[in-house]
XYZ file of C-alpha atoms in Angstrom:
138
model
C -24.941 18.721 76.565
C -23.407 22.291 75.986
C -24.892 23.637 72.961
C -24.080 27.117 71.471
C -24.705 29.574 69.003
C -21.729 31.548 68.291
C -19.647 30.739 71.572
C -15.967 29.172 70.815
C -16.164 27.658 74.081
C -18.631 24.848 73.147
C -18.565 21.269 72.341
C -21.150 21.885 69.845
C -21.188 24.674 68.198
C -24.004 26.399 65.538
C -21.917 28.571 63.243
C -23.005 31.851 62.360
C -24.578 32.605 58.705
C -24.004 35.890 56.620
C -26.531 37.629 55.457
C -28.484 35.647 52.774
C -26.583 36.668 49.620
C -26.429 34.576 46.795
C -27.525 31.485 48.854
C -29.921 31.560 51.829
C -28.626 30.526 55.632
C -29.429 26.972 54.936
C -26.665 26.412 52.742
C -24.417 27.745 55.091
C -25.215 26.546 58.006
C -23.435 24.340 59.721
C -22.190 22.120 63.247
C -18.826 22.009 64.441
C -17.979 19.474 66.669
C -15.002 20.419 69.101
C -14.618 17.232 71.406
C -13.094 14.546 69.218
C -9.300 14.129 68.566
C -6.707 12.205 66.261
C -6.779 9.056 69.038
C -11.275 8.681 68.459
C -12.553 6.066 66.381
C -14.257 8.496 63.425
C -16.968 6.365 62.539
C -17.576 5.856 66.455
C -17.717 9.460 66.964
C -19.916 10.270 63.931
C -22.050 7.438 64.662
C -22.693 9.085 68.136
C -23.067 12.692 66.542
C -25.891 11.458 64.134
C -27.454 9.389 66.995
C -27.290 11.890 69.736
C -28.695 14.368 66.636
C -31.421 11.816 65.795
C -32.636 12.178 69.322
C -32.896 15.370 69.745
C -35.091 15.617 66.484
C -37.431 12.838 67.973
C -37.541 13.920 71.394
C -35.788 11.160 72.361
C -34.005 12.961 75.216
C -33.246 15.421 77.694
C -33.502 19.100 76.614
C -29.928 20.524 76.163
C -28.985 23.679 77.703
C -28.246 26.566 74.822
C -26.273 29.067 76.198
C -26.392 32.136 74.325
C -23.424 34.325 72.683
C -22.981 36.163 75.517
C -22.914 34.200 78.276
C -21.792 35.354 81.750
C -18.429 32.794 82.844
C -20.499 32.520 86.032
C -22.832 30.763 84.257
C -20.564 28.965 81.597
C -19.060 27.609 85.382
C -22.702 25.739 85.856
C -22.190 23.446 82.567
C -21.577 19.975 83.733
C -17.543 19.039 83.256
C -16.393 16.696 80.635
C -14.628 13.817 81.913
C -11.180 14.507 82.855
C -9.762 11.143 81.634
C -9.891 8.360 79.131
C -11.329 6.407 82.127
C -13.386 8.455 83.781
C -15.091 8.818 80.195
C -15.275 5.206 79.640
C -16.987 5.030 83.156
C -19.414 8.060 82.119
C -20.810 5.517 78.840
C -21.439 2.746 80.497
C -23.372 4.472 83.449
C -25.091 6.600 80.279
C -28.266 4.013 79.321
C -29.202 6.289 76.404
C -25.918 6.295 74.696
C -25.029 2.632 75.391
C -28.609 1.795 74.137
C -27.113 3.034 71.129
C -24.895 0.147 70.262
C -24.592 -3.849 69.522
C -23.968 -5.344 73.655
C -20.545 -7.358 71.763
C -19.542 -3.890 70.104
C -19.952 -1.611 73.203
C -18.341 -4.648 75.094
C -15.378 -4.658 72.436
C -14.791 -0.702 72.317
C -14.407 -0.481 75.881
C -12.299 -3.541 76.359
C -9.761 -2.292 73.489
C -9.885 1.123 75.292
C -8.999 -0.401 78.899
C -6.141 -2.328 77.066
C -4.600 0.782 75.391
C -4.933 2.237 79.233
C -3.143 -0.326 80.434
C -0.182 -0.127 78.075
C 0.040 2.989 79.279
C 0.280 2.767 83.045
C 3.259 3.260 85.044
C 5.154 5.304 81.929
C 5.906 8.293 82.333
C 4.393 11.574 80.006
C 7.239 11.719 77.178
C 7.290 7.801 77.214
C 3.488 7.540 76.829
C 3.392 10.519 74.488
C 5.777 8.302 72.205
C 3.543 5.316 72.619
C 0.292 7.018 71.116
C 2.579 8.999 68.575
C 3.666 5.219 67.242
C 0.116 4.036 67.406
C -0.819 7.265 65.340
């Protein structure tokens, strides 16, 4: 995972605090999650967020890499890319045993069947046609 304090760039990001004023920094801290758009199941997504958050409290996982504020974009060039595609990420969770581990075998068999389907009614259109398809969906 890319994990940062402070850099825009991230997918999860650790937002700065002020200086403790009339409440300390943990009342203002907070996550921001980047990744997630309009088309995600939200209670998918946050399910994920908490679960992926569980682990790393219990040590249930592999130690992210925290880049710092001012990282070099050589370095920011070593972070693993995101899947490019809808596919390509569906492919990426079921060869991830963590995160699969994570659900019901009829539920992560269900999300990933509804999400080839909505591929499929997508293939062969071209980009104004399929961006008028998800905007109807949406």
């Amino acid at each position: 995972m890319f994990l940062a304090e402070r850099n825009r760039e991230t997918l999860l990001r650790i937002c700065p605090t002020t200086e403790p004023g009339r409440s300390g920094p943990a009342a203002q801290f907070n996550l921001e999650y980047r990744a997630a758009d309009a088309t995600a199941n939200p209670w998918l997504a946050l399910t994920v967020l908490v679960r992926a958050g569980l682990a790393g409290v219990t040590g249930d996982h592999d130690e992210p890499t925290v880049w710092p504020e001012d990282t070099d974009p050589a370095r920011l060039s070593q972070a693993p890319p995101l899947p490019a595609t809808l596919d390509e990420a569906l492919e990426a969770l079921e060869k991830d045993h963590v995160v699969r581990s994570w659900f019901a075998p009829r539920l992560l068999a269900t999300h990933l069947s509804v999400k080839r389907s909505e591929l499929a009614q997508l293939d062969g259109l071209d980009d104004a046609a399929r961006i008028r398809k998800v905007r109807n969906v949406y």
